[in-house]
Each structure stands twice: as C-alpha cells, then as structure tokens.
Amino acid sequence: MIPSAIGRWAWTSRRETDAAVEWSDEALVTGVRRHGEASAIVELLTFTRGRHMGLVRGAFSRRLAPWLQPGNTLHVTWRARLEDQLGTFSVEPLALRAEALMRLAHAAFGVSHMASLIRLLPERDPHPALYRVCQTILDTFEDPRDAAILMARLELALLSELGFGLDLETCAATGGREDLIYVSPRSGRAVSAQAGAPYADRLLPLPTFLLATQIRPTADEIAEAFRLTGHFLSRHIMEPRGFALSDARAAFIASVARQAQ
Amino acid sequence: MPRAVAGPEIERLIQLLSRLPGLGPRSARRAALHLIKKRETLMSPLNAALGDVLGKIVECRVCGNLDVRDPCTVCTDAEREAGTLVVVADVSDLWALERSGALKARYHVLGGVLSPLDGIGPNDLNIASLAERVPREGVQEVILALGATVDGQTTAHYLTDLLRDAGVTVTRLAQGVPVGGELDYLDEGTLAAAIRARTPI
C-alpha cells in the first residue's frame, strides 16, 4: 500500500566524498526517453527533491523495462560527480502498477495526463504535497469517479503550487463564506449565488465537492470541475508557454464521463 | 587522442558505420576493414544496393510502410486477408510480425505512439488515415499490435475509442510469459497479466 509506504522510504541521504554526490529517495516514474541504444533518460517525481531526471543504463533490459513505466513507484539512488550534472539512477521497485493502469482506458489516459502535469513543475523543486496526491490517485484508478475527483484536486493543487491558486474560501464581492457557487474567470476567486446572479452567464460554476471532501459529486459536477481547472490551467500555465491542454486530459475526462453513464 | 591510422575517407566511413544500431566505434572499425578487404564481393554491391534503395524508397500512402514501391509489397499482396488489419507503431514492428509468420494480414503503420511528454498527439500519427481506411476496405478485425508500455496501451485505448462506431472487432495482443521465460524472473505486472489471460489446456 503506497500511502503508508510514504515515510518509510521518504528519507534522503547525501554523501559528498571526493566531489561525488549521492542521495536516495522514493519516486514516481513520469517519463522515459531512449538515450542511445540501451540507456534512457528517466523523468521522476521524487518525494523530497521534486521533478528530477537522470540516466538509467540498461533501461530496456527485461529486468528494468517493466519497472521504468509511468505510474510505478521506485526507490531510487542518484549519483553524480557534481550536483548540477544529469547523473545516473539505480532503481528498485516499490509498487509496480503500470500493468494494472494500462488495462483501464481512463487510467492509461490519466497517467499520461498526470505525467504531463508534473512536467510543468520546475526541476529539482520539492513538491511533497503533489507527490502524495499523485500516489493516492494512482492507488485509486480502479474507481473512475474517485480518480476523477482526485485528478481535479491535483490540477487545483498544481495551480496553487505554481503560484496561481484559486481562492474558493470567500466571496470576491461580499467576503462571505456561504453559498459560494461561482468562480470569477478573471480573478480565480469564488463568488456567492447572490453576488454572482447578475453575471451568472460570465462566471464559471463552482462544484461544491471542491469545497467539501465528503460530498459525492455527480458526473456533471465532475465535468464542471474540469472546466474550471482547465480554464485556469490554460490561462495561467499552458498558454503563456505556448502549450495546449493535453489530448490525454480530454481523453481521460471523456473516458470517465462514458463510464459514469 | 589516438593517431589516425587511415585517410580521412576511411575515417569518415568508420564514423558513419558507428552510427548504425548495434555498432560502436570499435565494431564500426572492424566492419569498415571487412568492407575494404572485400571491395569487389561486398563493398561494391553494398554501395550499389544503398544507392538503389536511396533512390527508390518511398512511404506507402496506404499503410505507411517503407518500401521501394507505392502501394507497398504488403498492400499489393492479394493473398493477404483483406478483413484483418494489424496496427503497429513502427515499420520495425511490421517486420517483426512478418518474421513470426503468425498471420497473413494487412498492416497500418502509425509512425509512433501517443506521448504527451514528447508532444506527440493524434495529429502527429497516421491515425486519421486509419479511421478512413477501416470502413473503405471493409475491415472486420483490427488487431492493435502495440507495445506493452503505458504509451503503447494509451494509444491502443485511444484507437479503440476512435473505432468504437466503425462496426469492427478491435483486439490487442495478449500479454504474458515469454517463450523461455521462467516465472521467478518475471515482473509482477507480467505475471498478473499472464494469470488473467490463462487458457484451458
């Protein structure tokens, strides 16, 4: 069970002897790119060091190839002569989920989308909260609705970690905390039903499950949540970088919606 | 740096050969020396063959295969089952399946798999031509012969969605124990897939 494994492996050690740097951590595989014939540059989200890349030799061997699939959790040791080098990873599996994720359409699309979200983070910048959310989502993919709820929360958390967090606690117009049902598409702040009524056609609906975790949302509310997060992801993160929201995101949302019918 | 032992033309040949898959600088040097020694029987025909292929190679407009004619040899083979279409990521996968001799079907080469991290979306692959081809050629079964990787299977799910209303049976390759594989050495995912796909004896 991965959530309980966090902590057990969430230690890092650093050894600097003879100008060599080495540390170990728990990490989630997010991408693998072939480098030469037998090696790969592997992209990971580590628990304490954020997004980190490194070379894995023999990455396409029968032993390593199944481990180095997006969605798997590994115990990794990174070594380099200098801190700012690419370095090499040696890896051991902690949780191999890729096979289970590949079987389910929404899970396969979800993992691809999650990996593309993680890639938006700056390298070597720790985001332990996002790491925890990702691990929880990966252990929840069997249930498409739960996975979708967590994915929408991950997108909100990512916006927050990148400095564009939405304020869904108080009404932008009145300061009240009750009856918040809209979000301003410009400011990203919640708006109450009364204050937002005259502008309802221009405001984004705020699904209540984003405010309270115990509420079980409908399929429409989940779709509204993705419309909300998609708007701010596009506006603040993707468009300034010249990107569009990934096809995997659209496929994940469509797959979840299809299964909810 | 080691001193050059041959002229620049030969050094360039070695350098180019070392870029081939499976060859490093040392094996490229051996291959170059072998070619030089067998100039008449090997180097000259190889040179002619390379020139021929270079001048004639084309991408098949039907399936995306690489051949010296368009439509390619596979697409024009009348003995192949017209009702079965095998979708592969790359020409190397087509060649691998043909080596196995397991089926006599037609192929469709996607030119890769979906990969959001590498910025490869549906428009970068031969997916639109697949959607047009399936109804046009009266295909009854589409076999998705894509890698057992997250990207490969994401592509498989995408194509399954795309062909949902095309009235074809969509299948994919089984996953499990490889020939010569011992259970003790298999990863948990492969073993789980093998158990799920077990067959009666």
CSV table of C-alpha atoms in Angstrom, one decimal:
chain,number,residue,atom,x,y,z
A,1,MET,CA,0.0,0.0,0.0
A,2,ILE,CA,1.7,3.1,-1.2
A,3,PRO,CA,0.4,5.9,1.1
A,4,SER,CA,1.8,4.0,4.1
A,5,ALA,CA,5.0,3.5,2.2
A,6,ILE,CA,5.5,7.2,2.1
A,7,GLY,CA,7.6,8.0,5.1
A,8,ARG,CA,9.2,4.5,5.2
A,9,TRP,CA,11.1,5.5,2.1
A,10,ALA,CA,10.9,9.2,2.5
A,11,TRP,CA,14.4,9.6,3.7
A,12,THR,CA,17.3,11.1,1.8
A,13,SER,CA,20.9,10.7,2.3
A,14,ARG,CA,23.6,12.7,0.8
A,15,ARG,CA,27.2,11.7,0.6
A,16,GLU,CA,29.8,14.1,-0.7
A,17,THR,CA,33.1,12.4,-0.8
A,18,ASP,CA,35.8,13.1,-3.4
A,19,ALA,CA,33.3,15.5,-5.0
A,20,ALA,CA,30.7,12.8,-5.6
A,21,VAL,CA,27.1,13.4,-4.8
A,22,GLU,CA,24.6,10.7,-3.9
A,23,TRP,CA,21.1,10.6,-2.5
A,24,SER,CA,18.3,8.1,-2.2
A,25,ASP,CA,14.5,8.8,-2.3
A,26,GLU,CA,11.2,7.4,-3.2
A,27,ALA,CA,10.0,8.4,-6.7
A,28,LEU,CA,7.2,8.1,-9.2
A,29,VAL,CA,8.1,7.4,-12.8
A,30,THR,CA,6.6,10.0,-15.1
A,31,GLY,CA,8.6,9.6,-18.3
A,32,VAL,CA,11.3,7.6,-20.1
A,33,ARG,CA,13.2,8.7,-23.2
A,34,ARG,CA,15.6,6.4,-25.0
A,35,HIS,CA,19.2,7.6,-24.9
A,36,GLY,CA,21.4,5.7,-27.2
A,37,GLU,CA,20.7,2.0,-27.7
A,38,ALA,CA,20.4,0.7,-24.2
A,39,SER,CA,20.1,3.6,-21.8
A,40,ALA,CA,17.3,6.0,-21.1
A,41,ILE,CA,16.8,9.4,-19.5
A,42,VAL,CA,14.2,8.8,-16.9
A,43,GLU,CA,12.0,11.5,-15.5
A,44,LEU,CA,10.8,11.1,-11.9
A,45,LEU,CA,8.8,12.9,-9.3
A,46,THR,CA,10.7,12.3,-6.1
A,47,PHE,CA,9.2,12.8,-2.7
A,48,THR,CA,11.7,15.2,-1.3
A,49,ARG,CA,13.5,16.6,-4.4
A,50,GLY,CA,10.7,17.2,-6.8
A,51,ARG,CA,10.9,16.5,-10.5
A,52,HIS,CA,14.3,15.0,-11.3
A,53,MET,CA,15.9,13.4,-14.3
A,54,GLY,CA,18.8,11.0,-14.6
A,55,LEU,CA,20.3,8.4,-16.8
A,56,VAL,CA,19.4,4.7,-16.3
A,57,ARG,CA,21.8,2.3,-18.0
A,58,GLY,CA,20.3,-0.9,-19.4
A,59,ALA,CA,16.8,0.7,-19.1
A,60,PHE,CA,15.3,-1.5,-21.9
A,61,SER,CA,16.6,-4.8,-20.4
A,62,ARG,CA,14.0,-7.4,-19.5
A,63,ARG,CA,14.5,-6.6,-15.8
A,64,LEU,CA,14.4,-2.8,-15.9
A,65,ALA,CA,11.9,-2.1,-18.7
A,66,PRO,CA,8.8,-3.2,-16.7
A,67,TRP,CA,9.9,-1.1,-13.7
A,68,LEU,CA,10.5,2.1,-15.8
A,69,GLN,CA,6.9,2.6,-16.8
A,70,PRO,CA,4.9,5.7,-15.8
A,71,GLY,CA,2.8,5.1,-12.7
A,72,ASN,CA,5.3,2.8,-11.0
A,73,THR,CA,6.9,3.9,-7.7
A,74,LEU,CA,10.6,3.2,-7.2
A,75,HIS,CA,13.3,3.5,-4.7
A,76,VAL,CA,16.0,5.4,-6.5
A,77,THR,CA,19.6,6.3,-5.8
A,78,TRP,CA,21.0,9.2,-7.7
A,79,ARG,CA,24.7,9.6,-8.2
A,80,ALA,CA,26.8,12.3,-10.0
A,81,ARG,CA,30.2,13.8,-9.7
A,82,LEU,CA,28.7,17.3,-9.4
A,83,GLU,CA,25.2,18.4,-8.1
A,84,ASP,CA,24.2,20.1,-11.4
A,85,GLN,CA,25.0,17.1,-13.7
A,86,LEU,CA,22.4,14.8,-15.2
A,87,GLY,CA,23.7,11.9,-13.0
A,88,THR,CA,22.7,8.3,-13.0
A,89,PHE,CA,19.8,6.5,-11.2
A,90,SER,CA,19.9,3.0,-9.9
A,91,VAL,CA,16.4,1.8,-9.2
A,92,GLU,CA,14.5,-0.8,-7.2
A,93,PRO,CA,10.7,-1.3,-7.4
A,94,LEU,CA,8.4,-0.3,-4.6
A,95,ALA,CA,5.0,-0.5,-6.3
A,96,LEU,CA,4.6,-1.8,-9.9
A,97,ARG,CA,1.2,-0.6,-11.1
A,98,ALA,CA,1.8,0.1,-14.8
A,99,GLU,CA,0.3,-3.2,-15.9
A,100,ALA,CA,-2.9,-2.6,-14.0
A,101,LEU,CA,-3.1,1.0,-15.2
A,102,MET,CA,-2.6,0.0,-18.9
A,103,ARG,CA,-5.6,-2.2,-18.8
A,104,LEU,CA,-8.1,0.6,-18.0
A,105,ALA,CA,-8.6,3.2,-20.6
A,106,HIS,CA,-9.3,6.1,-18.1
A,107,ALA,CA,-6.2,5.0,-16.0
A,108,ALA,CA,-3.9,4.9,-19.1
A,109,PHE,CA,-5.1,8.4,-20.2
A,110,GLY,CA,-5.0,9.6,-16.5
A,111,VAL,CA,-1.4,8.5,-16.0
A,112,SER,CA,-0.3,10.2,-19.3
A,113,HIS,CA,-2.2,13.4,-18.2
A,114,MET,CA,-0.7,13.3,-14.7
A,115,ALA,CA,2.8,12.9,-16.2
A,116,SER,CA,2.2,15.9,-18.5
A,117,LEU,CA,1.0,18.0,-15.4
A,118,ILE,CA,4.1,17.0,-13.4
A,119,ARG,CA,6.3,18.1,-16.3
A,120,LEU,CA,5.0,21.7,-15.7
A,121,LEU,CA,6.9,21.8,-12.4
A,122,PRO,CA,10.3,23.3,-12.3
A,123,GLU,CA,13.1,20.7,-12.0
A,124,ARG,CA,14.6,19.9,-8.6
A,125,ASP,CA,12.0,21.9,-6.7
A,126,PRO,CA,10.3,19.8,-4.0
A,127,HIS,CA,6.5,19.4,-4.0
A,128,PRO,CA,5.8,16.7,-1.4
A,129,ALA,CA,2.1,17.5,-1.3
A,130,LEU,CA,1.7,17.0,-5.0
A,131,TYR,CA,3.7,13.7,-4.7
A,132,ARG,CA,1.2,12.5,-2.1
A,133,VAL,CA,-1.8,13.4,-4.2
A,134,CYS,CA,-0.3,11.6,-7.2
A,135,GLN,CA,0.4,8.5,-5.2
A,136,THR,CA,-3.2,8.5,-3.9
A,137,ILE,CA,-4.6,8.9,-7.4
A,138,LEU,CA,-2.5,6.0,-8.7
A,139,ASP,CA,-3.9,3.8,-6.0
A,140,THR,CA,-7.5,5.0,-6.8
A,141,PHE,CA,-7.6,4.4,-10.5
A,142,GLU,CA,-9.8,1.3,-10.2
A,143,ASP,CA,-12.7,3.6,-9.4
A,144,PRO,CA,-13.0,6.2,-12.3
A,145,ARG,CA,-15.1,8.6,-10.3
A,146,ASP,CA,-12.7,8.7,-7.3
A,147,ALA,CA,-9.8,9.1,-9.7
A,148,ALA,CA,-11.5,12.0,-11.5
A,149,ILE,CA,-12.3,13.8,-8.2
A,150,LEU,CA,-8.6,13.5,-7.2
A,151,MET,CA,-7.4,14.5,-10.6
A,152,ALA,CA,-9.4,17.7,-10.4
A,153,ARG,CA,-7.9,18.3,-7.0
A,154,LEU,CA,-4.4,17.6,-8.4
A,155,GLU,CA,-5.0,20.3,-11.0
A,156,LEU,CA,-6.1,22.7,-8.3
A,157,ALA,CA,-3.1,21.8,-6.2
A,158,LEU,CA,-0.8,22.3,-9.2
A,159,LEU,CA,-2.2,25.7,-9.9
A,160,SER,CA,-1.6,26.6,-6.2
A,161,GLU,CA,2.0,25.2,-6.2
A,162,LEU,CA,2.8,27.2,-9.3
A,163,GLY,CA,1.5,30.4,-7.7
A,164,PHE,CA,-1.9,30.6,-9.4
A,165,GLY,CA,-4.0,29.1,-6.6
A,166,LEU,CA,-7.8,29.8,-6.7
A,167,ASP,CA,-9.4,31.4,-3.7
A,168,LEU,CA,-12.5,29.3,-3.2
A,169,GLU,CA,-13.0,30.2,0.5
A,170,THR,CA,-14.6,33.6,0.4
A,171,CYS,CA,-16.8,35.5,-2.0
A,172,ALA,CA,-14.8,38.0,-4.0
A,173,ALA,CA,-17.7,40.6,-3.8
A,174,THR,CA,-19.0,40.3,-0.3
A,175,GLY,CA,-16.3,38.4,1.7
A,176,GLY,CA,-18.9,35.9,2.8
A,177,ARG,CA,-18.3,32.2,3.1
A,178,GLU,CA,-21.8,30.9,2.4
A,179,ASP,CA,-23.5,29.9,-0.8
A,180,LEU,CA,-20.4,30.0,-3.0
A,181,ILE,CA,-21.4,28.6,-6.4
A,182,TYR,CA,-19.4,30.6,-8.9
A,183,VAL,CA,-15.8,31.4,-9.7
A,184,SER,CA,-14.6,34.6,-11.5
A,185,PRO,CA,-12.8,33.5,-14.7
A,186,ARG,CA,-10.5,36.5,-14.3
A,187,SER,CA,-9.6,36.6,-10.6
A,188,GLY,CA,-10.0,32.9,-9.8
A,189,ARG,CA,-12.0,33.9,-6.7
A,190,ALA,CA,-15.2,32.4,-5.5
A,191,VAL,CA,-18.5,34.4,-5.9
A,192,SER,CA,-21.7,33.8,-3.9
A,193,ALA,CA,-25.0,33.0,-5.6
A,194,GLN,CA,-26.5,36.4,-4.7
A,195,ALA,CA,-23.5,38.5,-5.7
A,196,GLY,CA,-22.9,36.5,-8.9
A,197,ALA,CA,-26.6,36.3,-10.1
A,198,PRO,CA,-26.3,39.3,-12.4
A,199,TYR,CA,-23.2,37.9,-14.1
A,200,ALA,CA,-24.1,34.2,-14.0
A,201,ASP,CA,-23.5,33.7,-17.7
A,202,ARG,CA,-20.0,35.0,-17.4
A,203,LEU,CA,-18.9,33.2,-14.3
A,204,LEU,CA,-17.7,29.6,-14.0
A,205,PRO,CA,-19.8,27.2,-11.9
A,206,LEU,CA,-18.1,26.1,-8.7
A,207,PRO,CA,-18.8,22.4,-7.9
A,208,THR,CA,-19.5,22.0,-4.2
A,209,PHE,CA,-17.3,18.9,-3.9
A,210,LEU,CA,-14.2,21.1,-4.4
A,211,LEU,CA,-15.1,22.8,-1.1
A,212,ALA,CA,-16.0,19.8,1.0
A,213,THR,CA,-14.4,16.4,0.6
A,214,GLN,CA,-17.3,14.4,2.0
A,215,ILE,CA,-19.6,15.4,-0.9
A,216,ARG,CA,-20.1,12.7,-3.6
A,217,PRO,CA,-20.3,14.6,-6.9
A,218,THR,CA,-22.4,13.9,-9.9
A,219,ALA,CA,-20.9,13.3,-13.4
A,220,ASP,CA,-21.9,16.9,-14.4
A,221,GLU,CA,-20.2,18.3,-11.3
A,222,ILE,CA,-17.0,16.5,-12.2
A,223,ALA,CA,-17.2,17.8,-15.7
A,224,GLU,CA,-17.7,21.4,-14.3
A,225,ALA,CA,-14.7,20.9,-12.1
A,226,PHE,CA,-12.5,20.1,-15.1
A,227,ARG,CA,-13.9,23.1,-17.0
A,228,LEU,CA,-12.9,25.2,-14.0
A,229,THR,CA,-9.4,23.9,-13.6
A,230,GLY,CA,-9.0,23.7,-17.4
A,231,HIS,CA,-9.8,27.4,-17.8
A,232,PHE,CA,-7.1,28.4,-15.3
A,233,LEU,CA,-4.5,25.9,-16.4
A,234,SER,CA,-4.9,27.2,-19.9
A,235,ARG,CA,-4.8,30.8,-19.0
A,236,HIS,CA,-2.0,30.9,-16.4
A,237,ILE,CA,0.2,27.9,-17.3
A,238,MET,CA,-0.3,26.5,-20.7
A,239,GLU,CA,-0.9,29.5,-23.0
A,240,PRO,CA,2.0,31.6,-21.6
A,241,ARG,CA,4.2,28.6,-22.5
A,242,GLY,CA,2.6,28.2,-25.9
A,243,PHE,CA,1.1,24.8,-25.0
A,244,ALA,CA,-2.5,23.5,-25.1
A,245,LEU,CA,-4.1,21.2,-22.6
A,246,SER,CA,-3.1,17.7,-23.4
A,247,ASP,CA,-5.1,15.3,-25.6
A,248,ALA,CA,-4.7,12.8,-22.7
A,249,ARG,CA,-6.6,15.1,-20.4
A,250,ALA,CA,-9.6,15.3,-22.8
A,251,ALA,CA,-9.5,11.5,-23.3
A,252,PHE,CA,-9.4,10.9,-19.5
A,253,ILE,CA,-12.4,13.2,-18.9
A,254,ALA,CA,-14.3,11.6,-21.8
A,255,SER,CA,-13.5,8.1,-20.6
A,256,VAL,CA,-14.6,8.9,-17.0
A,257,ALA,CA,-17.8,10.5,-18.3
A,258,ARG,CA,-18.6,7.5,-20.5
A,259,GLN,CA,-18.2,5.1,-17.6
A,260,ALA,CA,-20.5,7.3,-15.4
A,261,GLN,CA,-23.4,7.0,-17.9
B,1,MET,CA,43.7,11.1,-28.7
B,2,PRO,CA,44.8,8.1,-30.8
B,3,ARG,CA,46.7,8.9,-34.0
B,4,ALA,CA,44.7,8.3,-37.2
B,5,VAL,CA,45.8,5.1,-39.0
B,6,ALA,CA,43.8,5.7,-42.2
B,7,GLY,CA,42.9,8.5,-44.5
B,8,PRO,CA,40.0,10.9,-43.9
B,9,GLU,CA,37.7,9.0,-46.3
B,10,ILE,CA,38.1,5.8,-44.4
B,11,GLU,CA,37.8,7.6,-41.0
B,12,ARG,CA,34.5,9.1,-42.3
B,13,LEU,CA,33.3,5.6,-43.3
B,14,ILE,CA,34.1,4.3,-39.8
B,15,GLN,CA,32.4,7.3,-38.2
B,16,LEU,CA,29.2,6.7,-40.3
B,17,LEU,CA,29.2,3.0,-39.6
B,18,SER,CA,29.5,3.6,-35.9
B,19,ARG,CA,26.2,5.4,-36.0
B,20,LEU,CA,24.4,2.3,-37.1
B,21,PRO,CA,22.3,0.4,-34.4
B,22,GLY,CA,24.4,-2.3,-32.7
B,23,LEU,CA,27.7,-0.8,-33.8
B,24,GLY,CA,30.1,1.2,-31.7
B,25,PRO,CA,33.4,2.7,-32.8
B,26,ARG,CA,35.4,-0.5,-32.4
B,27,SER,CA,32.9,-2.7,-34.3
B,28,ALA,CA,32.5,0.0,-36.9
B,29,ARG,CA,36.3,-0.1,-37.4
B,30,ARG,CA,36.1,-3.9,-37.9
B,31,ALA,CA,33.1,-3.6,-40.3
B,32,ALA,CA,35.0,-0.9,-42.3
B,33,LEU,CA,38.1,-3.0,-42.6
B,34,HIS,CA,36.0,-6.0,-43.6
B,35,LEU,CA,34.4,-4.0,-46.4
B,36,ILE,CA,37.7,-2.6,-47.5
B,37,LYS,CA,39.2,-6.1,-47.8
B,38,LYS,CA,36.1,-7.4,-49.7
B,39,ARG,CA,35.9,-4.5,-52.0
B,40,GLU,CA,34.7,-6.4,-55.1
B,41,THR,CA,32.4,-9.0,-53.4
B,42,LEU,CA,30.9,-6.9,-50.7
B,43,MET,CA,31.6,-3.2,-50.7
B,44,SER,CA,30.7,-2.6,-54.4
B,45,PRO,CA,27.4,-4.5,-54.3
B,46,LEU,CA,26.6,-2.8,-50.9
B,47,ASN,CA,27.3,0.6,-52.4
B,48,ALA,CA,25.0,-0.2,-55.4
B,49,ALA,CA,22.3,-1.6,-53.1
B,50,LEU,CA,22.4,1.5,-50.9
B,51,GLY,CA,22.2,3.7,-54.0
B,52,ASP,CA,19.3,1.8,-55.4
B,53,VAL,CA,17.3,1.9,-52.1
B,54,LEU,CA,18.1,5.5,-51.5
B,55,GLY,CA,16.8,6.4,-55.0
B,56,LYS,CA,13.6,4.4,-54.7
B,57,ILE,CA,12.5,4.3,-51.1
B,58,VAL,CA,9.0,5.7,-50.5
B,59,GLU,CA,6.4,5.7,-47.8
B,60,CYS,CA,3.4,3.7,-48.8
B,61,ARG,CA,0.4,6.0,-48.9
B,62,VAL,CA,-2.0,3.3,-47.9
B,63,CYS,CA,-0.3,1.8,-44.8
B,64,GLY,CA,2.7,4.0,-44.0
B,65,ASN,CA,5.2,1.1,-44.6
B,66,LEU,CA,8.6,1.9,-46.2
B,67,ASP,CA,9.2,0.1,-49.5
B,68,VAL,CA,10.5,0.8,-53.0
B,69,ARG,CA,7.0,0.9,-54.4
B,70,ASP,CA,3.8,2.6,-53.6
B,71,PRO,CA,1.4,0.9,-52.7
B,72,CYS,CA,4.0,-1.3,-50.9
B,73,THR,CA,4.6,-5.0,-51.4
B,74,VAL,CA,2.4,-5.9,-48.4
B,75,CYS,CA,-0.6,-3.8,-49.6
B,76,THR,CA,-0.4,-5.3,-53.1
B,77,ASP,CA,-0.2,-8.9,-51.9
B,78,ALA,CA,-3.5,-10.4,-53.0
B,79,GLU,CA,-3.1,-13.5,-50.8
B,80,ARG,CA,-3.4,-11.5,-47.6
B,81,GLU,CA,-6.7,-11.4,-45.6
B,82,ALA,CA,-8.4,-8.2,-46.5
B,83,GLY,CA,-10.6,-8.4,-43.5
B,84,THR,CA,-7.8,-8.2,-40.9
B,85,LEU,CA,-5.8,-5.1,-40.3
B,86,VAL,CA,-2.8,-5.1,-37.9
B,87,VAL,CA,-1.9,-1.7,-36.4
B,88,VAL,CA,1.7,-1.3,-35.5
B,89,ALA,CA,3.7,1.6,-34.2
B,90,ASP,CA,6.7,1.3,-36.5
B,91,VAL,CA,8.0,-0.4,-39.6
B,92,SER,CA,10.3,-2.5,-37.4
B,93,ASP,CA,7.2,-3.9,-35.7
B,94,LEU,CA,5.7,-4.9,-39.1
B,95,TRP,CA,8.9,-6.7,-40.0
B,96,ALA,CA,9.0,-8.4,-36.6
B,97,LEU,CA,5.4,-9.7,-37.1
B,98,GLU,CA,6.1,-10.8,-40.6
B,99,ARG,CA,9.2,-12.7,-39.3
B,100,SER,CA,6.9,-14.6,-37.0
B,101,GLY,CA,4.7,-15.8,-39.9
B,102,ALA,CA,1.8,-16.0,-37.4
B,103,LEU,CA,-0.7,-14.2,-39.7
B,104,LYS,CA,-1.2,-13.1,-43.3
B,105,ALA,CA,-2.9,-9.8,-42.8
B,106,ARG,CA,-2.6,-6.2,-43.9
B,107,TYR,CA,-0.9,-3.6,-41.8
B,108,HIS,CA,-1.2,0.0,-40.8
B,109,VAL,CA,1.9,1.8,-39.5
B,110,LEU,CA,1.1,4.6,-37.1
B,111,GLY,CA,4.7,6.1,-37.1
B,112,GLY,CA,4.9,6.1,-33.3
B,113,VAL,CA,2.7,6.1,-30.3
B,114,LEU,CA,0.9,8.9,-28.4
B,115,SER,CA,3.2,10.5,-25.9
B,116,PRO,CA,2.1,13.8,-24.2
B,117,LEU,CA,5.6,14.2,-22.7
B,118,ASP,CA,7.2,14.2,-26.2
B,119,GLY,CA,4.4,16.3,-27.6
B,120,ILE,CA,3.2,13.5,-29.9
B,121,GLY,CA,-0.6,13.8,-30.3
B,122,PRO,CA,-3.1,12.1,-32.6
B,123,ASN,CA,-2.4,14.5,-35.4
B,124,ASP,CA,1.3,13.6,-35.5
B,125,LEU,CA,0.5,9.9,-36.2
B,126,ASN,CA,-1.2,8.1,-39.2
B,127,ILE,CA,-4.4,7.9,-37.2
B,128,ALA,CA,-6.8,9.8,-39.5
B,129,SER,CA,-5.8,7.6,-42.4
B,130,LEU,CA,-6.6,4.5,-40.2
B,131,ALA,CA,-10.1,5.8,-39.5
B,132,GLU,CA,-10.7,6.4,-43.2
B,133,ARG,CA,-9.2,3.1,-44.2
B,134,VAL,CA,-11.2,0.7,-41.9
B,135,PRO,CA,-14.7,1.4,-43.5
B,136,ARG,CA,-13.3,1.9,-47.0
B,137,GLU,CA,-11.6,-1.5,-47.1
B,138,GLY,CA,-14.4,-3.4,-45.3
B,139,VAL,CA,-12.1,-4.4,-42.4
B,140,GLN,CA,-13.7,-6.8,-39.9
B,141,GLU,CA,-11.0,-7.0,-37.3
B,142,VAL,CA,-8.4,-4.5,-36.2
B,143,ILE,CA,-5.5,-6.0,-34.2
B,144,LEU,CA,-3.7,-3.4,-32.1
B,145,ALA,CA,-0.2,-4.8,-32.0
B,146,LEU,CA,1.3,-2.0,-29.9
B,147,GLY,CA,3.9,-2.3,-27.2
B,148,ALA,CA,3.0,-3.2,-23.6
B,149,THR,CA,4.1,0.2,-22.4
B,150,VAL,CA,1.9,2.9,-20.9
B,151,ASP,CA,2.3,5.0,-24.1
B,152,GLY,CA,1.6,2.0,-26.3
B,153,GLN,CA,-1.6,1.0,-24.4
B,154,THR,CA,-2.8,4.6,-24.1
B,155,THR,CA,-2.6,4.7,-27.9
B,156,ALA,CA,-4.5,1.3,-28.1
B,157,HIS,CA,-7.3,2.7,-25.9
B,158,TYR,CA,-7.4,5.9,-28.0
B,159,LEU,CA,-7.8,3.8,-31.2
B,160,THR,CA,-10.4,1.6,-29.5
B,161,ASP,CA,-12.5,4.7,-28.8
B,162,LEU,CA,-11.9,6.0,-32.3
B,163,LEU,CA,-13.1,2.8,-33.9
B,164,ARG,CA,-16.0,2.3,-31.4
B,165,ASP,CA,-18.7,3.1,-34.0
B,166,ALA,CA,-16.9,1.6,-37.0
B,167,GLY,CA,-18.5,-1.8,-36.7
B,168,VAL,CA,-15.2,-3.7,-36.4
B,169,THR,CA,-13.9,-6.1,-33.8
B,170,VAL,CA,-10.9,-4.5,-32.1
B,171,THR,CA,-8.4,-6.9,-30.4
B,172,ARG,CA,-5.0,-6.4,-28.9
B,173,LEU,CA,-2.0,-8.8,-28.4
B,174,ALA,CA,-2.0,-11.0,-25.3
B,175,GLN,CA,0.5,-10.3,-22.5
B,176,GLY,CA,2.2,-13.0,-20.5
B,177,VAL,CA,5.1,-15.4,-20.1
B,178,PRO,CA,7.6,-15.1,-23.0
B,179,VAL,CA,8.9,-18.3,-24.6
B,180,GLY,CA,11.9,-19.4,-22.5
B,181,GLY,CA,10.8,-17.2,-19.6
B,182,GLU,CA,11.0,-18.5,-16.1
B,183,LEU,CA,8.3,-17.3,-13.6
B,184,ASP,CA,10.8,-16.5,-10.9
B,185,TYR,CA,12.4,-13.8,-13.1
B,186,LEU,CA,9.2,-12.2,-14.4
B,187,ASP,CA,8.0,-8.9,-13.0
B,188,GLU,CA,4.7,-8.8,-11.1
B,189,GLY,CA,2.8,-7.0,-13.8
B,190,THR,CA,3.6,-9.6,-16.5
B,191,LEU,CA,2.7,-12.4,-14.1
B,192,ALA,CA,-0.6,-10.8,-13.3
B,193,ALA,CA,-1.4,-10.3,-17.0
B,194,ALA,CA,-0.4,-14.0,-17.6
B,195,ILE,CA,-2.7,-15.2,-14.9
B,196,ARG,CA,-5.6,-13.1,-16.2
B,197,ALA,CA,-5.0,-14.3,-19.8
B,198,ARG,CA,-4.7,-18.0,-18.8
B,199,THR,CA,-6.2,-20.5,-21.3
B,200,PRO,CA,-7.6,-24.1,-20.8
B,201,ILE,CA,-5.3,-26.9,-21.9
